[in-house]
XYZ file of C-alpha atoms in Angstrom:
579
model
C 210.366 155.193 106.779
C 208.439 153.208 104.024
C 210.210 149.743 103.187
C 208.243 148.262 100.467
C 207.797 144.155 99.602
C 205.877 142.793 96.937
C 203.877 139.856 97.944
C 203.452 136.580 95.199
C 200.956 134.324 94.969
C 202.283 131.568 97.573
C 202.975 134.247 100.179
C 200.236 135.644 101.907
C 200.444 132.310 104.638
C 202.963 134.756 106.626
C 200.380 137.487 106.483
C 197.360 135.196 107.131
C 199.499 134.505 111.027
C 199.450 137.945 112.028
C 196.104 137.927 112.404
C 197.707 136.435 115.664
C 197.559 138.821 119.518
C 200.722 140.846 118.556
C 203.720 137.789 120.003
C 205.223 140.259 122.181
C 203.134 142.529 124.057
C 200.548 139.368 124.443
C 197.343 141.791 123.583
C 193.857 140.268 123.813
C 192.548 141.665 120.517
C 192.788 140.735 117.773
C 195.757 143.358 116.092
C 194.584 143.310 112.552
C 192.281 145.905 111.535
C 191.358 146.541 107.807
C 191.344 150.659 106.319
C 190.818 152.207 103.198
C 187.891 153.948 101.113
C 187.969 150.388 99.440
C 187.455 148.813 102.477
C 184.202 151.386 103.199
C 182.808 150.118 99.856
C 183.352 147.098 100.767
C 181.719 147.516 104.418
C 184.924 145.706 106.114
C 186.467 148.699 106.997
C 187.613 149.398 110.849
C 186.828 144.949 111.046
C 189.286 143.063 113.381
C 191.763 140.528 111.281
C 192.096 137.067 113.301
C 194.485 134.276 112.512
C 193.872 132.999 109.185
C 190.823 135.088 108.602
C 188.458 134.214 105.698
C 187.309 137.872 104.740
C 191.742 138.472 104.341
C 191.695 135.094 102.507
C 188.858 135.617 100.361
C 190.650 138.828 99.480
C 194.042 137.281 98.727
C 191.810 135.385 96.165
C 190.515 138.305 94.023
C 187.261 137.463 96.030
C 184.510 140.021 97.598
C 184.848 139.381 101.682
C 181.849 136.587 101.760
C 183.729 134.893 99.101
C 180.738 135.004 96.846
C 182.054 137.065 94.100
C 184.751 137.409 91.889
C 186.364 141.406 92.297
C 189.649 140.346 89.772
C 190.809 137.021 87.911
C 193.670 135.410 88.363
C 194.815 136.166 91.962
C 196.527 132.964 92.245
C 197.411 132.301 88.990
C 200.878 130.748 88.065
C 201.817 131.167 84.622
C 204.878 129.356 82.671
C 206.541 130.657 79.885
C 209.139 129.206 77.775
C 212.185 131.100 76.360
C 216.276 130.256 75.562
C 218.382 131.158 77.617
C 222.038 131.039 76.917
C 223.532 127.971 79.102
C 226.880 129.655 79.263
C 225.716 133.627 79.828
C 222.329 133.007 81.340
C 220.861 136.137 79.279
C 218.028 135.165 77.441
C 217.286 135.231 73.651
C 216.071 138.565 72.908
C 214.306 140.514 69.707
C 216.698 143.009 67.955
C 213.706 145.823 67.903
C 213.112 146.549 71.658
C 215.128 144.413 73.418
C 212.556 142.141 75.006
C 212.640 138.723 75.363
C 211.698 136.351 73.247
C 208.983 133.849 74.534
C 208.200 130.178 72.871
C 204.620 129.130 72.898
C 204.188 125.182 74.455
C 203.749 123.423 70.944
C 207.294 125.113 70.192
C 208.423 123.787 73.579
C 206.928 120.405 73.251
C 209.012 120.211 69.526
C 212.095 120.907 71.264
C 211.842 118.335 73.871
C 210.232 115.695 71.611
C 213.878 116.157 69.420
C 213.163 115.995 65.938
C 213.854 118.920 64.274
C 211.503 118.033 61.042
C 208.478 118.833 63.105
C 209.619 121.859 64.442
C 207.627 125.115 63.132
C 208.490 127.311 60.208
C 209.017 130.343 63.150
C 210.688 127.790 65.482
C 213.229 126.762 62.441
C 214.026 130.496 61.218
C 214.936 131.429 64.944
C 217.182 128.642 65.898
C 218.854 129.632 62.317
C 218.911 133.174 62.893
C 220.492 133.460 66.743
C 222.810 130.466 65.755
C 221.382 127.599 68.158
C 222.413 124.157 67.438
C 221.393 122.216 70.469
C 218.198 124.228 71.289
C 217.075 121.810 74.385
C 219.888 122.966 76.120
C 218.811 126.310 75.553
C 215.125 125.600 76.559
C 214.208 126.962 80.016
C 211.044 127.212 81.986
C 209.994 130.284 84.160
C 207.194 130.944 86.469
C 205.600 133.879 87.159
C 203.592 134.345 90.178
C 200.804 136.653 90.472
C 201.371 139.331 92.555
C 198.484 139.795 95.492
C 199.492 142.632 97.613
C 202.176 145.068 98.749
C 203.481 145.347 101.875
C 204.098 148.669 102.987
C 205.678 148.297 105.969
C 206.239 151.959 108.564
C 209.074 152.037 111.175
C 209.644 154.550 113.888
C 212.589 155.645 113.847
C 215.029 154.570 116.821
C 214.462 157.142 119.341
C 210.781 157.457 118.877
C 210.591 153.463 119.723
C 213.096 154.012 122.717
C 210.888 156.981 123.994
C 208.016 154.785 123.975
C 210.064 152.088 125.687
C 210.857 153.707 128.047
C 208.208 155.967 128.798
C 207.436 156.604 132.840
C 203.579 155.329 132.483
C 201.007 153.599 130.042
C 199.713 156.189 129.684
C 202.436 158.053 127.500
C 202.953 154.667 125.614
C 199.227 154.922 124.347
C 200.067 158.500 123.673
C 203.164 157.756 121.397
C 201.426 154.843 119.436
C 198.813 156.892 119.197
C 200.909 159.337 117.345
C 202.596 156.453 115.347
C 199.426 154.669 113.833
C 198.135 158.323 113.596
C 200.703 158.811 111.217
C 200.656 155.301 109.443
C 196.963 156.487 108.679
C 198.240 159.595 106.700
C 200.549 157.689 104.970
C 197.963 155.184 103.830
C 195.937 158.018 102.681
C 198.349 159.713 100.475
C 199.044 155.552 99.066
C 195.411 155.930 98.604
C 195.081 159.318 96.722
C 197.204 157.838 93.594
C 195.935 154.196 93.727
C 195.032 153.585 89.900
C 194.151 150.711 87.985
C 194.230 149.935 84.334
C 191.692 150.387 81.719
C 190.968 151.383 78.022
C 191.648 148.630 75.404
C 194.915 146.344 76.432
C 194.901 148.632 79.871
C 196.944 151.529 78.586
C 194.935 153.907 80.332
C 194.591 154.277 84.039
C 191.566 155.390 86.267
C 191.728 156.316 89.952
C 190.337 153.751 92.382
C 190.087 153.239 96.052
C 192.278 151.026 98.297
C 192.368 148.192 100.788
C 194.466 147.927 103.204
C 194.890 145.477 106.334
C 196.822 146.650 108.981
C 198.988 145.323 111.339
C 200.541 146.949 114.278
C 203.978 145.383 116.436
C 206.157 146.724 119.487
C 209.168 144.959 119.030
C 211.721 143.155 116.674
C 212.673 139.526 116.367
C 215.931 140.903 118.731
C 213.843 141.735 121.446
C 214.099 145.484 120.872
C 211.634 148.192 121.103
C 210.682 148.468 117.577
C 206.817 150.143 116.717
C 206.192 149.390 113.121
C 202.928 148.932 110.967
C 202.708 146.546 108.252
C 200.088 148.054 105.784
C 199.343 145.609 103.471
C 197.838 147.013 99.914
C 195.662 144.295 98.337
C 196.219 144.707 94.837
C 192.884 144.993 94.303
C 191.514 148.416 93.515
C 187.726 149.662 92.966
C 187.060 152.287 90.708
C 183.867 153.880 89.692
C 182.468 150.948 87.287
C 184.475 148.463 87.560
C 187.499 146.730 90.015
C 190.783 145.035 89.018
C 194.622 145.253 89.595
C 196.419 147.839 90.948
C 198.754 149.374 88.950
C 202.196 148.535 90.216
C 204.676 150.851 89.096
C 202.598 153.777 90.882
C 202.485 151.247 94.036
C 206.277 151.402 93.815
C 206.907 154.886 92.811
C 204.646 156.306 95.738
C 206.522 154.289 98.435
C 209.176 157.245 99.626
C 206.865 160.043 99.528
C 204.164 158.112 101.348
C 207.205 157.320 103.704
C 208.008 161.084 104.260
C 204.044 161.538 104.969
C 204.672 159.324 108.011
C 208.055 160.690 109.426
C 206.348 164.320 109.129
C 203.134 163.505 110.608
C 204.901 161.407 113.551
C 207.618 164.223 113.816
C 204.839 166.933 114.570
C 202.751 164.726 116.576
C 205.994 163.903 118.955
C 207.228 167.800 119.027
C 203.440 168.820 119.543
C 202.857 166.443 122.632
C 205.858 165.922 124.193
C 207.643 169.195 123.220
C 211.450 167.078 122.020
C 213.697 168.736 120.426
C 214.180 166.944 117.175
C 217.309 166.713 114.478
C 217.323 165.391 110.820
C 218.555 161.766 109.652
C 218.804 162.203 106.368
C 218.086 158.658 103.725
C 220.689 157.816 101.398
C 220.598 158.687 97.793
C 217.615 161.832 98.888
C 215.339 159.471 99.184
C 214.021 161.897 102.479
C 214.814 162.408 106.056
C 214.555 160.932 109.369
C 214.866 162.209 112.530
C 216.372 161.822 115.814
C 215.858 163.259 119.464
C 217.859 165.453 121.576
C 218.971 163.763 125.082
C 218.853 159.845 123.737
C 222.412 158.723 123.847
C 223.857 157.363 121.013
C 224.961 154.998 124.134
C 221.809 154.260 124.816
C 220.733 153.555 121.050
C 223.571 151.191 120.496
C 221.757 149.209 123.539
C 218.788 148.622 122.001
C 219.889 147.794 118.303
C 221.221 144.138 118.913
C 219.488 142.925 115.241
C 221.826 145.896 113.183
C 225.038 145.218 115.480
C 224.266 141.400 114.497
C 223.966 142.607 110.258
C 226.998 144.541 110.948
C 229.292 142.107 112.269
C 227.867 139.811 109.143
C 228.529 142.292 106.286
C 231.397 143.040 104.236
C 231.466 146.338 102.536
C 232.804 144.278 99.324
C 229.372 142.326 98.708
C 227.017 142.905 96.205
C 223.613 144.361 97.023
C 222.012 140.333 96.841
C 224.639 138.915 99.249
C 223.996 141.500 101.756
C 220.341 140.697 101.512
C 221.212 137.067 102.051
C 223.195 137.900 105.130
C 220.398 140.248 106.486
C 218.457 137.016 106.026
C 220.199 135.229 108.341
C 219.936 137.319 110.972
C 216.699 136.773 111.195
C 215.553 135.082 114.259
C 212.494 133.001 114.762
C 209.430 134.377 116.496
C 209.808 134.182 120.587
C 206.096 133.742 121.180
C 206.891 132.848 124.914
C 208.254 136.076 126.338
C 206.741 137.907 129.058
C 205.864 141.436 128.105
C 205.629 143.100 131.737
C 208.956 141.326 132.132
C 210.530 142.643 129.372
C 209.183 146.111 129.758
C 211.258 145.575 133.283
C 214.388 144.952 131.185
C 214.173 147.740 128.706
C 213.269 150.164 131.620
C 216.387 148.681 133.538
C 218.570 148.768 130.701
C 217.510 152.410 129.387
C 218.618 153.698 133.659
C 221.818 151.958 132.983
C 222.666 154.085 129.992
C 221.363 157.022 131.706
C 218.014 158.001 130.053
C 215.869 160.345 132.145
C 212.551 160.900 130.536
C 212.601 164.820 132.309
C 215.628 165.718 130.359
C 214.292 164.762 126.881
C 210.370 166.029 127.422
C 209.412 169.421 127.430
C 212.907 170.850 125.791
C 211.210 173.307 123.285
C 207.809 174.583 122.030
C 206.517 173.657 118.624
C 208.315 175.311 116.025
C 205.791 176.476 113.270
C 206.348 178.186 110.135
C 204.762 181.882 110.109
C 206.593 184.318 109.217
C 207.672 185.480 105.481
C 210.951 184.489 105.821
C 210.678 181.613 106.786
C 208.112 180.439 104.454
C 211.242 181.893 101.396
C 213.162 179.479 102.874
C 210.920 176.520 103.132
C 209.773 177.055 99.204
C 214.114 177.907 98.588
C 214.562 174.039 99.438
C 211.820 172.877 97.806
C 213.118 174.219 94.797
C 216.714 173.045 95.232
C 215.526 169.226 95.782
C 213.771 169.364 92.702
C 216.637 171.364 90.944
C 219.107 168.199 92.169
C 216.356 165.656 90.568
C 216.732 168.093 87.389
C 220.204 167.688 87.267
C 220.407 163.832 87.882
C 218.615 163.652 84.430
C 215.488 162.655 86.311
C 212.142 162.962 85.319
C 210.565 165.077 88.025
C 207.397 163.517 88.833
C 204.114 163.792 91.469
C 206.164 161.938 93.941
C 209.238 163.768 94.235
C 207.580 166.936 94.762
C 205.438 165.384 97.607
C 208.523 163.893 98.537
C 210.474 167.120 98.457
C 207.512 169.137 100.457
C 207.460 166.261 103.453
C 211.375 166.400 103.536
C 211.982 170.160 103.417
C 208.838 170.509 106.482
C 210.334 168.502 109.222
C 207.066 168.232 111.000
C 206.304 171.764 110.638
C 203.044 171.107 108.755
C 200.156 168.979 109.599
C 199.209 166.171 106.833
C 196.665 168.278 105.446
C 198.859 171.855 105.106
C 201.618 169.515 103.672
C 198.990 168.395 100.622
C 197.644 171.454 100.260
C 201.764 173.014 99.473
C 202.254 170.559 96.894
C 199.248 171.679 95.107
C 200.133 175.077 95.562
C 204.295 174.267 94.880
C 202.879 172.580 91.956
C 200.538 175.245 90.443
C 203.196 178.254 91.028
C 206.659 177.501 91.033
C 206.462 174.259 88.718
C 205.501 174.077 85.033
C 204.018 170.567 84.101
C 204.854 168.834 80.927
C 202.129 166.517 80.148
C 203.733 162.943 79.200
C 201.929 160.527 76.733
C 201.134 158.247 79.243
C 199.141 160.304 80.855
C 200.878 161.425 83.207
C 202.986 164.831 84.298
C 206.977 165.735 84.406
C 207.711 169.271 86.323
C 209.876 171.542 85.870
C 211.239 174.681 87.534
C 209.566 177.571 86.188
C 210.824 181.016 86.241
C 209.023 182.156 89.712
C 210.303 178.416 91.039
C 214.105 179.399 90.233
C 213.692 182.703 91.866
C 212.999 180.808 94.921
C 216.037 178.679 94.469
C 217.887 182.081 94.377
C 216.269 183.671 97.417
C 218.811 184.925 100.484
C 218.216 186.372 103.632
C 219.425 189.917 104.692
C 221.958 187.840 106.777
C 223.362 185.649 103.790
C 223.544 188.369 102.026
C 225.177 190.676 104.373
C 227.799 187.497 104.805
C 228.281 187.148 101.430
C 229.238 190.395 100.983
C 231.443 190.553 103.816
C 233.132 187.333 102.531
C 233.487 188.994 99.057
C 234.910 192.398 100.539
C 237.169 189.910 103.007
C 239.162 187.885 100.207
C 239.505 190.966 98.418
C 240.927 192.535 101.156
C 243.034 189.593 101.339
C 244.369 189.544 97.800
C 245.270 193.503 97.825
C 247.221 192.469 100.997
C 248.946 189.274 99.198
C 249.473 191.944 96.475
C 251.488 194.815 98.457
C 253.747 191.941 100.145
C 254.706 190.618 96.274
C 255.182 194.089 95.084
C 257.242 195.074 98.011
C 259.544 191.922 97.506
C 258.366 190.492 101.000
C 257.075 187.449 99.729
C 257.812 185.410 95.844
C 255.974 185.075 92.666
C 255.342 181.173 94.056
C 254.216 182.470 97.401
C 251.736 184.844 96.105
C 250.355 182.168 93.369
C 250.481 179.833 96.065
C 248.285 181.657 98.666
C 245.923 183.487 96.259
C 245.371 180.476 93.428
C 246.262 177.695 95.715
C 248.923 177.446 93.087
C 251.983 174.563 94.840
C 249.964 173.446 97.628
C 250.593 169.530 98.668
C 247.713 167.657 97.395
C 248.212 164.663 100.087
C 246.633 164.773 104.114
C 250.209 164.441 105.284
C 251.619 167.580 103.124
C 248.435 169.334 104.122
C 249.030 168.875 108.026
C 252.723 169.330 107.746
C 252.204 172.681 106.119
C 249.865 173.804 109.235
C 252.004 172.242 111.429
C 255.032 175.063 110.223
C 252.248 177.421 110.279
C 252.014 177.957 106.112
C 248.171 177.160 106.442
C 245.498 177.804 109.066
C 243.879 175.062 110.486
C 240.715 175.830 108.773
C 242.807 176.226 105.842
C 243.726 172.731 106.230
C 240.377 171.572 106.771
C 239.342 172.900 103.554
C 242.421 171.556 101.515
C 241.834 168.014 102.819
C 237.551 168.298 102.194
C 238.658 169.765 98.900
C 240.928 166.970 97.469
C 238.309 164.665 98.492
C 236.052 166.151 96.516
C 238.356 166.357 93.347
C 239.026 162.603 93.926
C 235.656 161.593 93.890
C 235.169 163.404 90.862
C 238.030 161.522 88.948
C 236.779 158.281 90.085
C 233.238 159.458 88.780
C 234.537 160.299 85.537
C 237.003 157.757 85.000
C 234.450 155.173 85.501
C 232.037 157.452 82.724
C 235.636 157.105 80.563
C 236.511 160.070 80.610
C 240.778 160.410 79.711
C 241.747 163.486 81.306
C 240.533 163.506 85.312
C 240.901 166.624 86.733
C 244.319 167.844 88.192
C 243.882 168.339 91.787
C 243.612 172.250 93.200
C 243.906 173.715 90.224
C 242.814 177.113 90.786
C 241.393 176.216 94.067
C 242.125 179.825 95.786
C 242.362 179.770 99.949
C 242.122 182.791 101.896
C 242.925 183.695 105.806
C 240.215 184.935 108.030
C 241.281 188.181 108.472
C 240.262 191.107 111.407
C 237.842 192.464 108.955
C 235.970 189.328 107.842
C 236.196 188.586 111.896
C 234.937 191.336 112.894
C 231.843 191.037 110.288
C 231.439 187.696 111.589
C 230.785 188.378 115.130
C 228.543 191.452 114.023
C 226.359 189.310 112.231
C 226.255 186.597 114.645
C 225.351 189.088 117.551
C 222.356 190.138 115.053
C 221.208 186.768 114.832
C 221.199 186.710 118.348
C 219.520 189.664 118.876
């Protein structure tokens, strides 16, 4: 994944240190290596980064790497501005047109502080009348704004990939797997690279593409002592384009981060199945912000071993906080830098530990072949969830932009594409299934387009076939619930109850004690319980958009039994599968 800090002027000390041999694995180099096309222009790129280097320095500083020349003004600029803020809300004084704040100038200041209100300014005096302020130096407050100097993009292995490495038999196969890993940090950085922009035109409304520096930093291990390989690439914001160089433009920084994130799980996901031949699994991100993976034969036993830093958050965090306080907790955890451990020694623990748990490196390598896409089918399929992930953004009221259809394409290829292919998709997804709606910013919002919901539609010959047997099942199934309430052997209530869901409990309790006297199957249940979860959700979801009538629970929720016909399809299709 792609966790994303922006760095203010006063902050790049931390980065200057780790310059330093990485703390844990004691390295002789120098860890700190600089990338980007910026970088080439530049003629720093592939250059070691020490402790407290003066090229990183002279970069924080909006300087060229000598220090000689200025590439940007005001890298370390801290500006004050002056507004009134409400002593009792804490929400600022803001214009009535578009909402924004409304800043004082330092005279204004100065007349509020000096006290006398006969030398305050005609715009001053009609403000303080208008929003009502008697006492305005109570209102007065001072904020600074730092300059921002960088973003720190920083790329994590997932948890099994770091334990593989761990653990691996020789040094061999841990140069192989961090091979893979800052393999794929470079194709990340890339695609950061591809829509780095900065701001031109009058009053920098329009943007221009421009190249990127980066300076990289590579570590083994968390503050915990865990395995942990993660990259910190840190994005100067300083960006070169063809006549001129100056600030990156930050929203696209920020906007980039989870598809530039998916670029790295993909490319590290191939790499590992390509190599080592693991079997793989998704993880997906919260909120489809992409997917993660895991591999086959790594305990969850053995996981829960080497995660001491999230057991430590866990046992801190209450599900009841707000988003800050769980920040501030994570915080805490935070240990200080252990500069004095023995790698080889630790290495010895980790090994020890992972035999403990069970790990054997011959039952997780070598578990499957690489699993390409080739055929037709398959391809239907890759496009068909493509198109639903941008169908979901669609529906969310979200503008579908260049990075959620990158996004999308990483997610839906689970390392089934190289870095390149991958690009070379969204283009293509982008040119024939999308229609582009060109913004006034500049930029483009996508759409579906006709061929693009077609491949939202698409089915196999098995879904099909299964759909139709499920059809010809439950109507097999009502004609049946039919005869018995025309023949008298079951009520009116019975047959609304088992063909509408008509009378069916509503609580887990009812549900169970209904299979439990054998009214309902067990999948029955199952679905029943899932179901009124669902509806519940849904009322919440409303109620809290104010809506006055939620939703009555099962109301024409219909539940059907399997029945010898729809098992009997089952197993046929199956067997085809297998076949």
């Amino acid at each position: 994944m792609n966790s994303i800090s922006i760095i203010y002027t006063g902050g790049e000390s931390y980065y200057l240190e780790l310059g330093k041999d990485d703390y844990y694995t004691a390295q002789p180099e120098p860890e700190g290596i600089f990338l980007g096309e910026g970088a080439k222009t530049l003629k720093i790129a592939g250059q070691q980064i020490k402790e407290n280097d003066p090229v990183l320095k002279n970069l924080f500083e909006g300087k060229s790497p000598d220090g000689s020349t200025s590439l940007r003004q005001g890298m370390n600029r801290i500006r004050e501005y002056n507004l009134l803020v409400n002593p009792e809300t804490k929400e600022p004084v803001r214009r009535a047109d578009n909402n924004r704040p409304i800043y004082l100038n330092r005279f204004e200041a100065n007349q509020i502080k000096n006290g006398n209100p006969d030398h305050y300014s005609k715009r001053l005096t009609k403000l303080l009348k208008e929003y009502q302020i008697d006492d305005p130096e109570k209102w007065l407050t001072t904020e600074k704004h730092r300059s921002v100097i960088g973003f720190d993009n920083v790329f994590s292995a997932p948890k099994d990939v770091s334990i593989l490495w761990a653990l691996a038999p020789t040094q061999r196969d841990r140069d192989k797997i961090m091979g893979l890993h800052e393999r794929a940090v470079r194709s990340a950085l890339g695609y950061l690279e591809e829509h780095t922009t900065i701001r031109s035109g009058k009053q920098g409304v329009k943007t221009e593409k421009a190249k990127a520096v980066f300076a990289t930093f590579t570590h083994t291990t968390s503050r915990d002592l865990d395995p942990q390989l993660h990259t910190h690439g840190l994005m100067l914001n300083l960006g070169i384009g063809k006549e001129k160089t100056g600030t990156l433009t930050n929203g696209t920084v920020l906007q980039a981060r989870y598809a530039s994130g998916m670029v790295y799980q993909n490319e590290l996901r191939r790499g590992i199945e390509q190599v080592y031949g693991v079997k793989t699994y998704d993880q997906p991100f919260q909120k489809g912000k992409g997917v993660s993976f895991g591999i086959v034969g790594i305990s969850q036993e053995t996981k829960d071993s080497f995660s001491n830093r999230h057991r430590n958050i866990q046992q801190r965090i209450d599900p009841g906080m707000t988003a800050k306080q769980k920040r501030a907790e994570v915080l805490k955890t935070r240990k200080p830098k252990d500069k004095s451990v023995d790698s080889k020694a630790l290495l010895k623990q980790w090994q020890a530990r992972g035999r403990e748990q069970g790990f054997r490196w011959d039952k997780v390598i070598g578990q499957q072949h690489s699993q390409d896409i080739k055929s037709k089918t398959d391809y239907r399929l890759f496009y068909r969830e493509v198109a639903y992930r941008i169908s979901e953004q669609e529906k969310r009221g979200v503008a579908v932009r260049d990075h959620h259809v990158a996004t999308a394409v990483h997610t839906a290829s689970r390392g089934k594409f190289g870095a390149s292919e991958a690009r070379n998709l969204v283009a293509g997804f982008k040119k024939q299934l999308l229609k582009a709606h060109p913004q006034k910013n500049g930029k483009k919002a996508y759409t579906l387009n006709d061929l693009g919901k077609k491949a939202l539609n698409y089915r196999t010959i098995y879904e099909k076939a299964a759909h139709i047997l499920k059809e010809l099942g439950k109507a097999q199934y009502k004609n049946r619930m039919l005869f018995l309430y025309a023949t008298g052997k079951i009520s009116g209530r019975d047959y609304k109850r088992y063909t509408e869901g008509k009378g069916l409990p509503t609580s887990t309790i009812g549900i169970r004690v209904y299979e439990a006297l054998g009214f309902v199957s067990k999948k029955q249940a199952n679905y029943l319980i899932s179901r009124q979860q669902q509806l519940k959700l849904q009322d919440t979801q409303k109620q809290q958009q104010g809506s006055r009538k939620p939703q009555k629970a099962f109301r024409h929720v219909p539940i059907t039994k399997m029945t010898n016909f729809e098992q009997r399809g089952r197993s046929s299709s199956s067997r085809e599968q297998e076949r």
